[in-house]
Short mmCIF file of C-alpha atoms and ligand atoms in Angstrom, two decimals:
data_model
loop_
_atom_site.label_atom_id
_atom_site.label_comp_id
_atom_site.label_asym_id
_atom_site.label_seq_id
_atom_site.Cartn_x
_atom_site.Cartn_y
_atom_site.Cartn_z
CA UNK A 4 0.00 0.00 0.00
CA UNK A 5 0.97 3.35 -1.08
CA UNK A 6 2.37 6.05 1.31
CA UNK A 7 2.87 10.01 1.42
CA UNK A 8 6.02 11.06 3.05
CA UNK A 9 5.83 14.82 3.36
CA UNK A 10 8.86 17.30 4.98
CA UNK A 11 6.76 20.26 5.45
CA UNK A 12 7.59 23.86 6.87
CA UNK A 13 8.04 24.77 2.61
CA UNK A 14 5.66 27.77 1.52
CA UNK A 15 4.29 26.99 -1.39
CA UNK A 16 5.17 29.31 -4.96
CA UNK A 17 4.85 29.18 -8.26
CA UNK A 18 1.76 27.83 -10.57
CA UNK A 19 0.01 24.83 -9.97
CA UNK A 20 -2.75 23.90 -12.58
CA UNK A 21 -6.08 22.62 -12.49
CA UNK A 22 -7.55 19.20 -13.77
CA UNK A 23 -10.68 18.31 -15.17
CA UNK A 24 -13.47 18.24 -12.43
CA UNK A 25 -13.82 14.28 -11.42
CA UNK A 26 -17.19 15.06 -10.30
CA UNK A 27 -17.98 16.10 -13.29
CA UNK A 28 -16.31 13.57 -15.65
CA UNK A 29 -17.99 10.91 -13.77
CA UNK A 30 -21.51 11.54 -14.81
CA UNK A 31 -20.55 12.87 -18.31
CA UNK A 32 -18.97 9.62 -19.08
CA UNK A 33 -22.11 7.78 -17.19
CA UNK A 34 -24.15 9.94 -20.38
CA UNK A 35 -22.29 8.34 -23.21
CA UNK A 36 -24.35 4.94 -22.19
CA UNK A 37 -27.49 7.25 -23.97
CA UNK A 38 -27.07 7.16 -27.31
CA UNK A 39 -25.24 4.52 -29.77
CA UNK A 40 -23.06 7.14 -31.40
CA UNK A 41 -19.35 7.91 -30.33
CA UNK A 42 -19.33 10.58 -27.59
CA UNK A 43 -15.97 12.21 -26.93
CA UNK A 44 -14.82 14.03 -23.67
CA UNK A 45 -11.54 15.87 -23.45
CA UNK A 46 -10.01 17.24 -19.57
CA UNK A 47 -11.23 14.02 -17.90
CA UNK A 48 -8.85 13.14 -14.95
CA UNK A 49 -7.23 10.36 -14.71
CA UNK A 50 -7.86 9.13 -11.04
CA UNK A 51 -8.71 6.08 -9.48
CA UNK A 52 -12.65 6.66 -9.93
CA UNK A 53 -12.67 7.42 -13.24
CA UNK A 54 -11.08 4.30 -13.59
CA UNK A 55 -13.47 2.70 -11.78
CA UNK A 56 -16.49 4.45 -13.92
CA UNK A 57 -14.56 3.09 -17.07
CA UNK A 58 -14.87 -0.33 -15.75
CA UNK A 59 -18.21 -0.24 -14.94
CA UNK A 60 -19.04 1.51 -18.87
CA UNK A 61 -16.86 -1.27 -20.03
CA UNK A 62 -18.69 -4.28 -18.14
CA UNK A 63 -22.00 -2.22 -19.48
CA UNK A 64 -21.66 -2.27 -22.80
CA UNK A 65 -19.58 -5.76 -23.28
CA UNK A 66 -16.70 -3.70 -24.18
CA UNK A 67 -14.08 -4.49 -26.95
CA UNK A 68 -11.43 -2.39 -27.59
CA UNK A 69 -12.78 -0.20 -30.13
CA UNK A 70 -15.47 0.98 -27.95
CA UNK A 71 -13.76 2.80 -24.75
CA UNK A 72 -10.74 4.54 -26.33
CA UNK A 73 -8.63 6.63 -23.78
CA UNK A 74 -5.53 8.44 -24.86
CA UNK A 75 -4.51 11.19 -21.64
CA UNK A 76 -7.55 13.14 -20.85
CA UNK A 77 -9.45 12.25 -23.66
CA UNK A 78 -12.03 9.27 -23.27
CA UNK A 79 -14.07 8.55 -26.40
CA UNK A 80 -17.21 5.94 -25.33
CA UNK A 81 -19.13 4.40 -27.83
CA UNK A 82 -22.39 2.22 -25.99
CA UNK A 83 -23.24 1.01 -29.64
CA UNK A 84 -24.84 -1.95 -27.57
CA UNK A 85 -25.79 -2.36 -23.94
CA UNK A 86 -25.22 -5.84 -23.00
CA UNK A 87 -25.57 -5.68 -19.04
CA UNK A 88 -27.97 -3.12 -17.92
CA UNK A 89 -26.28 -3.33 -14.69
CA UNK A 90 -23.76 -1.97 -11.80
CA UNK A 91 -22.32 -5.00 -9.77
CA UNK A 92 -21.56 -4.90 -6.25
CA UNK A 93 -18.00 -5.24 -6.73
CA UNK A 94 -17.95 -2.10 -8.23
CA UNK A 95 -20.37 -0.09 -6.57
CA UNK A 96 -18.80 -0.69 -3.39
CA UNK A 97 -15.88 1.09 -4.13
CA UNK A 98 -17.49 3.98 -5.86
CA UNK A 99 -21.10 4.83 -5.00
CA UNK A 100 -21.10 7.37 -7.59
CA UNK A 101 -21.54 4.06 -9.82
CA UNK A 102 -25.54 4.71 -9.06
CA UNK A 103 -24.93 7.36 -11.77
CA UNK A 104 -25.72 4.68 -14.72
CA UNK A 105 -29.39 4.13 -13.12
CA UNK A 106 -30.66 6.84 -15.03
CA UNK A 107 -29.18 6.47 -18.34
CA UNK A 108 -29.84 2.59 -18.42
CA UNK A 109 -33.56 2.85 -17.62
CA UNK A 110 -33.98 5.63 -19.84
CA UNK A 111 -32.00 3.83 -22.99
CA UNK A 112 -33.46 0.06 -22.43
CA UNK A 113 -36.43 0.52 -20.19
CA UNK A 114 -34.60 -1.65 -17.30
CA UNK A 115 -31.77 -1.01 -14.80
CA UNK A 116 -30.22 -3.77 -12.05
CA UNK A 117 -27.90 -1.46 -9.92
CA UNK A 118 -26.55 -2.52 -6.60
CA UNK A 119 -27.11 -0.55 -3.35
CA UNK A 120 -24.01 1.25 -2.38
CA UNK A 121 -23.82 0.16 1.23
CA UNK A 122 -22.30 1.94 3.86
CA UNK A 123 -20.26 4.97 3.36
CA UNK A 124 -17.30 6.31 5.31
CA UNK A 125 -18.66 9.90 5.66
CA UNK A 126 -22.16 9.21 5.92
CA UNK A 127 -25.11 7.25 5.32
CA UNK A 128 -25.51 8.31 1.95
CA UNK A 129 -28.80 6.28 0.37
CA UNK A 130 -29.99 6.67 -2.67
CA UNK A 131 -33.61 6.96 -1.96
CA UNK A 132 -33.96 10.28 -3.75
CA UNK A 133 -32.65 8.99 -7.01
CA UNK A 134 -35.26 6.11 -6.69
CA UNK A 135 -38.23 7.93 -5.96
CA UNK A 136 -37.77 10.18 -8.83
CA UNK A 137 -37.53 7.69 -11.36
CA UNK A 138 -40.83 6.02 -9.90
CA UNK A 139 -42.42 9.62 -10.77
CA UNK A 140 -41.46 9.34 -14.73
CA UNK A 141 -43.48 5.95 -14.35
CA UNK A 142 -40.25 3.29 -13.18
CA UNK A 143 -41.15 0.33 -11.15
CA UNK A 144 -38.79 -0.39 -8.85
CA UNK A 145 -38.12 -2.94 -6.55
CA UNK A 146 -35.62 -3.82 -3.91
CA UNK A 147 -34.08 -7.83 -4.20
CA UNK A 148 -30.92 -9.22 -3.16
CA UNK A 149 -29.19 -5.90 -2.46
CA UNK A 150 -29.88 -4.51 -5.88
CA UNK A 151 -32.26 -2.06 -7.02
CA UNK A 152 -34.06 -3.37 -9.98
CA UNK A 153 -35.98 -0.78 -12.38
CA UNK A 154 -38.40 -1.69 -14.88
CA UNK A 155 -39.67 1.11 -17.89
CA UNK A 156 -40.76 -1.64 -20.18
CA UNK A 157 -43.19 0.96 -22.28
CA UNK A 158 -40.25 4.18 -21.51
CA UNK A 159 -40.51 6.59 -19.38
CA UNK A 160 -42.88 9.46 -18.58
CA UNK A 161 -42.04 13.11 -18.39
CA UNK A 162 -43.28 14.30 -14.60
CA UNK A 163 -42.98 17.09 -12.03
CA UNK A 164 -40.26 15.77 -9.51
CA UNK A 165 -39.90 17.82 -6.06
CA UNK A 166 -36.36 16.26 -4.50
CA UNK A 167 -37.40 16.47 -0.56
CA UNK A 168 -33.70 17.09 -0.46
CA UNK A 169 -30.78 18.81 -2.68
CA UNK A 170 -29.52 15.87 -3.77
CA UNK A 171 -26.14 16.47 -6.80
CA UNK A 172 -25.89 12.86 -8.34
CA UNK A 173 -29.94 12.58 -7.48
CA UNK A 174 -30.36 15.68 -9.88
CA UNK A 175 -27.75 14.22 -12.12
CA UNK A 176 -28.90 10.48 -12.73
CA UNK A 177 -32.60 11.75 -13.18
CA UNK A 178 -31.60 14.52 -15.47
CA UNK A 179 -30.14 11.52 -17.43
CA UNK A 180 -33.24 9.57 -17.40
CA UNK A 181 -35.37 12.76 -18.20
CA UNK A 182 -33.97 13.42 -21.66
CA UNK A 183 -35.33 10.16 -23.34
CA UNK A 184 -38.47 10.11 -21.17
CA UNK A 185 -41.88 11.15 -23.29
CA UNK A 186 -42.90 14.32 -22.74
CA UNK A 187 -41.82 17.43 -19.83
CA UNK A 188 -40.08 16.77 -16.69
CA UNK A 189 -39.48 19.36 -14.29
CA UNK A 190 -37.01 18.94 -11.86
CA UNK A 191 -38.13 20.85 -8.09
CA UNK A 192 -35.24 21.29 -5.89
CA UNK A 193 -32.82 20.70 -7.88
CA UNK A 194 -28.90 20.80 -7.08
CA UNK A 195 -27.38 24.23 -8.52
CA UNK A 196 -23.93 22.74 -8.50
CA UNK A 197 -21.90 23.79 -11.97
CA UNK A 198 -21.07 20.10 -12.55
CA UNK A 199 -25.16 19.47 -12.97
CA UNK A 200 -24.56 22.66 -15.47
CA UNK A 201 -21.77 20.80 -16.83
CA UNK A 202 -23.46 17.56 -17.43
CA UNK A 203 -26.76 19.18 -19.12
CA UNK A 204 -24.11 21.23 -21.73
CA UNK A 205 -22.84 17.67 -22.70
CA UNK A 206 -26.60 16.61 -22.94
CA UNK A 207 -27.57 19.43 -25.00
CA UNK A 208 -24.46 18.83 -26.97
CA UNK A 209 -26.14 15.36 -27.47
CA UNK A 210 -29.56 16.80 -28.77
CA UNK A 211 -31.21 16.73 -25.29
CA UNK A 212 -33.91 19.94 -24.87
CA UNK A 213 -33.10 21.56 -21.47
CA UNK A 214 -33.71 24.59 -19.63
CA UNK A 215 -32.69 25.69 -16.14
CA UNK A 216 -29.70 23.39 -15.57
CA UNK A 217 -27.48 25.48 -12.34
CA UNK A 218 -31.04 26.86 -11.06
CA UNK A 219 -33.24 24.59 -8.55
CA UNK A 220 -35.95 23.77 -11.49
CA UNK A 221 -34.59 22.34 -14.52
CA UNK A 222 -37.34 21.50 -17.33
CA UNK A 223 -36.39 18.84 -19.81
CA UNK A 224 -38.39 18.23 -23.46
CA UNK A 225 -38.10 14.73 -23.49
CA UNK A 226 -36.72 13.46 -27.11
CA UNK A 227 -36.50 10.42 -29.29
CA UNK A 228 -32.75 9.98 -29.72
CA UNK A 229 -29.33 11.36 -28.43
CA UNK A 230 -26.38 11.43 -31.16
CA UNK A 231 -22.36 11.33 -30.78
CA UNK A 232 -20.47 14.83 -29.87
CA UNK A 233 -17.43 16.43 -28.01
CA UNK A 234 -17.27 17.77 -24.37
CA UNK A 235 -14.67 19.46 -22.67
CA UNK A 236 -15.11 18.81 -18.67
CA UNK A 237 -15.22 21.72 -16.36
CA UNK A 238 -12.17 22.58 -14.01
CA UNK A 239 -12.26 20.95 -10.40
CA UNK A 240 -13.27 23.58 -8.49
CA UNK A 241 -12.06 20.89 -5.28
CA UNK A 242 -8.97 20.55 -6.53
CA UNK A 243 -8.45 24.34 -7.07
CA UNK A 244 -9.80 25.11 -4.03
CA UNK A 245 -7.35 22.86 -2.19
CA UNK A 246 -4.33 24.53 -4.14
CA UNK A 247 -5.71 27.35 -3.09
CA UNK A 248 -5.91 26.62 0.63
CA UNK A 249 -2.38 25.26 0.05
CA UNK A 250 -1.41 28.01 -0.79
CA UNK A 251 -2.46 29.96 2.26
CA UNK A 252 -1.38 27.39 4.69
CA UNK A 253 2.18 27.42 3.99
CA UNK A 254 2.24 30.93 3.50
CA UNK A 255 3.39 30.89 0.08
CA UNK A 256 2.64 32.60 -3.26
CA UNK A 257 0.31 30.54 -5.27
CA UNK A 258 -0.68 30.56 -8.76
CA UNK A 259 -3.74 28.15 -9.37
CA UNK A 260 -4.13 28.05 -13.21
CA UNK A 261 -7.00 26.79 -15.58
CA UNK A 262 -10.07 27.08 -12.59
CA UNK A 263 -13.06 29.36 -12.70
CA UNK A 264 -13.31 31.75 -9.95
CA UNK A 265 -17.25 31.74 -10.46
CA UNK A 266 -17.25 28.79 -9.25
CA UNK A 267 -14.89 28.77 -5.74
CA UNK A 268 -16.93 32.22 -4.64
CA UNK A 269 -17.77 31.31 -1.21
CA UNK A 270 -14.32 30.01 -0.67
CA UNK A 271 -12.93 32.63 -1.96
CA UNK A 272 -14.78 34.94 0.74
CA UNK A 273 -13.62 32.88 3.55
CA UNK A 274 -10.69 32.95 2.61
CA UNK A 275 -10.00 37.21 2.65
CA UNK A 276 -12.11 36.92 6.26
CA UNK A 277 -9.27 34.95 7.20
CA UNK A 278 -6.77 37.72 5.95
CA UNK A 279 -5.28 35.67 3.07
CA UNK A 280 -4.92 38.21 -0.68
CA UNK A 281 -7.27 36.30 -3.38
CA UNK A 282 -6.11 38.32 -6.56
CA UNK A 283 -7.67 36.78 -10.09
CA UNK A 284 -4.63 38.00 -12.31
CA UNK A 285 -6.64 36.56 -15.29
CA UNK A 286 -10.06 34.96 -16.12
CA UNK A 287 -8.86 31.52 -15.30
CA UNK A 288 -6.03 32.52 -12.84
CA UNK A 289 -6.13 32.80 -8.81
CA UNK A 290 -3.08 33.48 -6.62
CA UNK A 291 -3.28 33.55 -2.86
CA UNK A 292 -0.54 35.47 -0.68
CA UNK A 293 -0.77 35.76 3.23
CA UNK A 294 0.13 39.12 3.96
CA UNK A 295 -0.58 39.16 7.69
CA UNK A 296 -1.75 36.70 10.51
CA UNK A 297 -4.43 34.24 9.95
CA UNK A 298 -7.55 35.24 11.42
CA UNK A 299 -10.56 32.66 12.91
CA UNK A 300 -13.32 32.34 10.30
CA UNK A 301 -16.44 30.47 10.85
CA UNK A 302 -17.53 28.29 7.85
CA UNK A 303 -21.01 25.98 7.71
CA UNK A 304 -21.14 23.69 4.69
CA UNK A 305 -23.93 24.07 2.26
CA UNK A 306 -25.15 23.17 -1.23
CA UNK A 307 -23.55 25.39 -4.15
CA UNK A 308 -23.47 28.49 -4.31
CA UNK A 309 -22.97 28.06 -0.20
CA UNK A 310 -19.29 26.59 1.23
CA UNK A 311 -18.69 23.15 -0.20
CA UNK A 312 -18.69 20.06 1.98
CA UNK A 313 -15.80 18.52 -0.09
CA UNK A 314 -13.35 21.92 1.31
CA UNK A 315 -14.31 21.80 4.71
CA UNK A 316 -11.44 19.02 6.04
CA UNK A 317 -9.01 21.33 4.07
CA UNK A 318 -10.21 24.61 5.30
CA UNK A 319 -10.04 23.06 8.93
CA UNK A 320 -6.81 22.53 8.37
CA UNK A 321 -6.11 26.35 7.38
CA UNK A 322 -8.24 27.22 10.96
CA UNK A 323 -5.78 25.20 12.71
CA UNK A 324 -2.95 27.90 12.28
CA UNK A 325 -6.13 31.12 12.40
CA UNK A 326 -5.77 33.59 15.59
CA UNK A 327 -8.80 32.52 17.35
CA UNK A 328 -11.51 30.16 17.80
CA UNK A 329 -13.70 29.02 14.36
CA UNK A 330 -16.63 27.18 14.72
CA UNK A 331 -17.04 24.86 11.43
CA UNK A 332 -20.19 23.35 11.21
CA UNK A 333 -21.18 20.56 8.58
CA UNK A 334 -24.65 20.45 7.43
CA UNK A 335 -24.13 17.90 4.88
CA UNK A 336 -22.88 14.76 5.87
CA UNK A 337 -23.27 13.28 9.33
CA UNK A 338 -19.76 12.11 9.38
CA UNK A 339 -17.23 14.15 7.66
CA UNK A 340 -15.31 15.17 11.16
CA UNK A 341 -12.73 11.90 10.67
CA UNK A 342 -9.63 14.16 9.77
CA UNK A 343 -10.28 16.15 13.24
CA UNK A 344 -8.36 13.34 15.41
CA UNK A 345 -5.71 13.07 12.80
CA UNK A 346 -5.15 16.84 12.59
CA UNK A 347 -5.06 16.79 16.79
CA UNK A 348 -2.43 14.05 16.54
CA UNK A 349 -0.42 16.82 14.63
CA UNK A 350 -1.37 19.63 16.82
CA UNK A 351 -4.74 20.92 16.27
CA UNK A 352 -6.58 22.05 19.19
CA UNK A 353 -10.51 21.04 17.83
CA UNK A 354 -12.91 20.06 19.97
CA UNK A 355 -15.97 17.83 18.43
CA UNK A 356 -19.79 18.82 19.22
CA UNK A 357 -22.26 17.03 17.37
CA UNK A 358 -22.07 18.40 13.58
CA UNK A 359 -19.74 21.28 14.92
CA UNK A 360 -15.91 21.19 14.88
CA UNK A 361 -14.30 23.91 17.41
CA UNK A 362 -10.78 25.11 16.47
CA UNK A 363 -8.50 27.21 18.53
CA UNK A 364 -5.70 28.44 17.02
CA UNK A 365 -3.01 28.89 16.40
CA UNK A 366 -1.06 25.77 17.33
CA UNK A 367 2.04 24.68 15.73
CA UNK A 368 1.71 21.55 13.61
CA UNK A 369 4.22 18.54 13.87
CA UNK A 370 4.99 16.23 11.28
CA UNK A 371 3.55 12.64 12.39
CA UNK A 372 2.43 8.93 11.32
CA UNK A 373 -1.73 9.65 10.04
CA UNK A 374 -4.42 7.47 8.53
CA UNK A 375 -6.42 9.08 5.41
CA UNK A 376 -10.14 7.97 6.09
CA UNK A 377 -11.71 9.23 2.85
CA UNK A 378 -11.08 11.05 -0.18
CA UNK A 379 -11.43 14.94 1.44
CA UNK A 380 -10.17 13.94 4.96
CA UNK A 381 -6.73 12.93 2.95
CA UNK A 382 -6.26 15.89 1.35
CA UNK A 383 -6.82 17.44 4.78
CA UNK A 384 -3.71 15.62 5.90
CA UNK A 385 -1.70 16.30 3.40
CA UNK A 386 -2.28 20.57 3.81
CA UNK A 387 -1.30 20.09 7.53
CA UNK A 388 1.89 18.23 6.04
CA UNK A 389 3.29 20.70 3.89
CA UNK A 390 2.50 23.21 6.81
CA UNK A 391 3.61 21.21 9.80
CA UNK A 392 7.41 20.72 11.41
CA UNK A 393 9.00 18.00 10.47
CA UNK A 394 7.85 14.70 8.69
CA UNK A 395 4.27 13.22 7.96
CA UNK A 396 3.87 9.93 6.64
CA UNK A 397 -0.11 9.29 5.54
CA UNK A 398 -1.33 6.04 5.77
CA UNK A 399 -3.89 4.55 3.31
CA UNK A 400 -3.33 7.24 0.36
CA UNK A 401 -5.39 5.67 -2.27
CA UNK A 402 -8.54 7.62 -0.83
CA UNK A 403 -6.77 10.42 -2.32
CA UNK A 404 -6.28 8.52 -5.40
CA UNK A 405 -9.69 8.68 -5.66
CA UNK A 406 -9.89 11.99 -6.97
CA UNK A 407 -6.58 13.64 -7.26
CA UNK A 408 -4.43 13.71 -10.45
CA UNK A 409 -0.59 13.30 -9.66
CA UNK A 410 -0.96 15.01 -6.33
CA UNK A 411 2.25 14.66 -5.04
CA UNK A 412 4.09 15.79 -8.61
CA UNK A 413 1.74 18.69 -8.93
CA UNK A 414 2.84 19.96 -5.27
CA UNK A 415 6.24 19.16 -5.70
CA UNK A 416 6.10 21.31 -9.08
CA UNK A 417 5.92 24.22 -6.68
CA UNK A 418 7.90 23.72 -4.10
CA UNK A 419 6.95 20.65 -1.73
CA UNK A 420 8.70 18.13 -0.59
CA UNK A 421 6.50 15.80 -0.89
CA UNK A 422 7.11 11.55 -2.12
CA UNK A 423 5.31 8.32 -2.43
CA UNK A 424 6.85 5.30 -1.20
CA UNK A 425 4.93 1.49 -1.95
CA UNK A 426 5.22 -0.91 1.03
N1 EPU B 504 -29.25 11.90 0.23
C1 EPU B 504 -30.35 11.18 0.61
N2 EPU B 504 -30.96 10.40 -0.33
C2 EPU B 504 -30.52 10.33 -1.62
C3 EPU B 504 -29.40 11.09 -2.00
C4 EPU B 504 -28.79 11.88 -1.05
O1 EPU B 504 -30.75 11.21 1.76
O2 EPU B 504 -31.13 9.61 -2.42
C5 EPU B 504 -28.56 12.74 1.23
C6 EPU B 504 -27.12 12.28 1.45
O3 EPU B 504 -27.04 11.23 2.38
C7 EPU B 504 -26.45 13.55 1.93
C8 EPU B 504 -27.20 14.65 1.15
O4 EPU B 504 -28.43 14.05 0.72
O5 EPU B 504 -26.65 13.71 3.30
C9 EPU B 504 -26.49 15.20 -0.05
O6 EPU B 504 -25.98 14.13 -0.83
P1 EPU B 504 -25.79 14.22 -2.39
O7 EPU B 504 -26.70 13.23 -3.03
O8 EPU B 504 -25.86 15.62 -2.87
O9 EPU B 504 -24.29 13.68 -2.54
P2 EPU B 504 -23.75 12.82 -3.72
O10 EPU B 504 -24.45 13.22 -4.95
O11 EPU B 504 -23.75 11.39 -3.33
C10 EPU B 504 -21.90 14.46 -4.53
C11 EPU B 504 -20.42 14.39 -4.71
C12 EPU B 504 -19.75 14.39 -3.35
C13 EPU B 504 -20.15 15.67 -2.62
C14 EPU B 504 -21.68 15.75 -2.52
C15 EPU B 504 -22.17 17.02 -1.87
C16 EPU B 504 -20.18 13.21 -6.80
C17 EPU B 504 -19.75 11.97 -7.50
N3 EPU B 504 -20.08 13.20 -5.46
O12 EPU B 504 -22.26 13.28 -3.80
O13 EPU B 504 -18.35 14.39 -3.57
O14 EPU B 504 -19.60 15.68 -1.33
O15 EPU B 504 -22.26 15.65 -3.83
O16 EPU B 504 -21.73 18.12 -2.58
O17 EPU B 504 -20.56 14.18 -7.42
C18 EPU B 504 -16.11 13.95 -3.06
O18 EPU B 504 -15.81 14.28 -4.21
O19 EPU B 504 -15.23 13.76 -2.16
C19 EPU B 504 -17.50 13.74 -2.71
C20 EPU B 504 -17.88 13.03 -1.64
#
């Protein structure tokens, strides 16, 4: 198993750039199982879930060469057939986002055998929501043998859908079903998120009609037949975000390249409350300098536009070395606090209440032996390495294989001394 081995105590400098957003590559490439024409998608990262995504296409469609083509960052799919309407355990359990194909299956052959996802590090995470909304455009589903089977046999039904929750992969796999269905859905409640934006560009790239994708109520023209086309993914606004936080941590002078700032806006906010400079030198261009002390900022995690879930391990992090006490509250998950203990191994003063993490700050960090519990949590660790004393060594780093491109030659690009070593 792969570890991190980071001397930190570097600031960061330099330019660091962006990859394609894996949380948006993974539903785009769960779209290309709608229509029988080549679909290709350039900027897709190559991490260990996209892998896993490429695997499941591949057992979907009975894959042969010719039919999943990947050459860098661009992935050209072509679901001429669909042999096994289905997402296997085996896969699903390593990757819930594998749901994603629900959608797309029932939509394209009228039937869908998915497996439940199970447990989930950072929370429950069901996929009830996704479910219910397909039962509204007329699916019958039923629950056997840990799979979720759904049956369209006649298609689907355009219907008003009112998610009881923001759900992002909800909005995403019935978005997917949506297109193909008969007549209007409209989507209530939607998730605003700019990778649901993302995936209906590809759709509408595809021939899909819809309106409203990036507000809460999307409206989709059902239609006949989706056809081949080219997609460039969206920037990771996580990834960015984490550069960015980076950045501020080790008190450096950080270029992140290739992101949109639109999309990072409440981060960015938090992040001048806490006294760091956000400058946007260009368009696609942020840099972060720390020109004082870090001051205590408090943070709750909401759905986009608000602060995003997947920055608040990272931004805890940053709190640990903030003047002051910051209350960081998670409304999201129920169990997204797992890097707390790690960080307090290093240093961190945070106290746990319920949903609430309390920092008090500053307290130097010290390099030490930590355990990455999920994909965020990681990523966490890895900030409070580059910032602490000394070395870290992070256990059980292919959580942040997950959904980080070359992490450690990206950071060491600008500045970090940062390795992997296989035991
Ligand atoms: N929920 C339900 N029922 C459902 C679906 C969701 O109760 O059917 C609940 C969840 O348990 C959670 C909340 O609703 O408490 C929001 O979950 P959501 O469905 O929005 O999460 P997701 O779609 O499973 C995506 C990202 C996550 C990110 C969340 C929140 C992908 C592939 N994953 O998950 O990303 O944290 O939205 O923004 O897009 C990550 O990249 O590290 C990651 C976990």
């Amino acid at each position: 198993m792969d570890k991190l081995v980071i001397e930190g105590g570097v600031p960061l400098s330099g330019e660091i750039a962006v990859s394609g957003s894996k949380n948006s590559a993974l539903p785009a490439l769960a779209a290309c199982l709608l229509t029988a024409e080549p679909v290709t998608l350039h900027r897709i990262p190559l991490v260990r879930d996209i892998r896993t995504m490429l695997d499941l296409i591949g057992h979907i469609i009975g894959s042969k060469d010719a039919d999943i083509s990947t050459d860098g960052g661009r992935v050209t799919i072509c679901a001429g057939r669909i042999e096994h309407p289905e997402a296997p355990y085996e896969l699903v359990k390593t990757m819930r986002a594998s749901s994603l194909v629900l959608g797309p299956l029932v939509g394209r052959c009228g039937h869908a055998r998915v497996s439940l996802p199970g447990g989930c590090a950072i929370g429950a995470r069901p996929i009830n929501l996704h479910v219910s909304g397909l039962e509204r455009l007329g699916a019958e589903v039923r629950q056997e043998h840990g799979y979720i089977q759904a049956q369209a046999p006649h298609g689907l039904q355009g219907a008003n859908v009112q998610f009881d929750r923001i759900t992002v992969t909800g909005t995403e796999d019935l978005l997917m079903a949506a297109v193909l269905a008969r007549g209007e859905t409209v989507i209530e409640n939607a998730a605003r998120e700019p990778e649901v934006a993302d995936l209906a560009a590809l759709l509408t790239a595809m021939g899909a009609k819809i309106e409203g994708a990036g507000t809460s109520t999307i409206r989709v023209q059902g239609v006949a037949k989706l056809y081949g086309t080219e997609h460039t993914i969206i920037p990771d606004r996580i990834e960015a975000g984490t550069f960015l936080i980076a950045g501020a941590l080790t008190r450096g002078d950080l270029t992140v390249r290739g992101c949109v700032p639109e999309h990072l806006r409440a981060l960015i906010a938090k992040l001048q409350q806490a006294g760091v400079e956000v400058t946007e030198p260009a368009p696609d261009i942020l840099r972060v300098r720390v020109p004082g002390k870090l001051k205590n900022v408090d943070i709750t995690t909401e759905e986009h536009p608000g602060f995003a879930t997947d920055l608040q391990a990272q931004f805890m992090a940053l709190m640990t070395q903030a003047a002051g006490i910051s209350f960081i509250t998670e409304t999201i998950f129920e169990n997204r606090f797992m890097h707390a203990q790690e960080l307090a191994r290093m240093g961190a003063n945070i106290r746990l209440e319920g949903r609430q993490a309390i920092v008090a700050g500053p307290t130097p960090l010290s390099g030490a032996q930590v355990i990455a519990s999920d994909l965020r949590a990681s990523a966490s660790l890895v900030l409070a390495g580059l910032a602490a004393q000394g070395e870290t060594v992070i256990d059980r780093v292919y959580h942040i294989d997950r959904g980080y491109e070359k992490i450690e030659s990206k950071l060491a690009g600008v500045g970090a001394r940062i390795r992997r070593v296989s035991v």
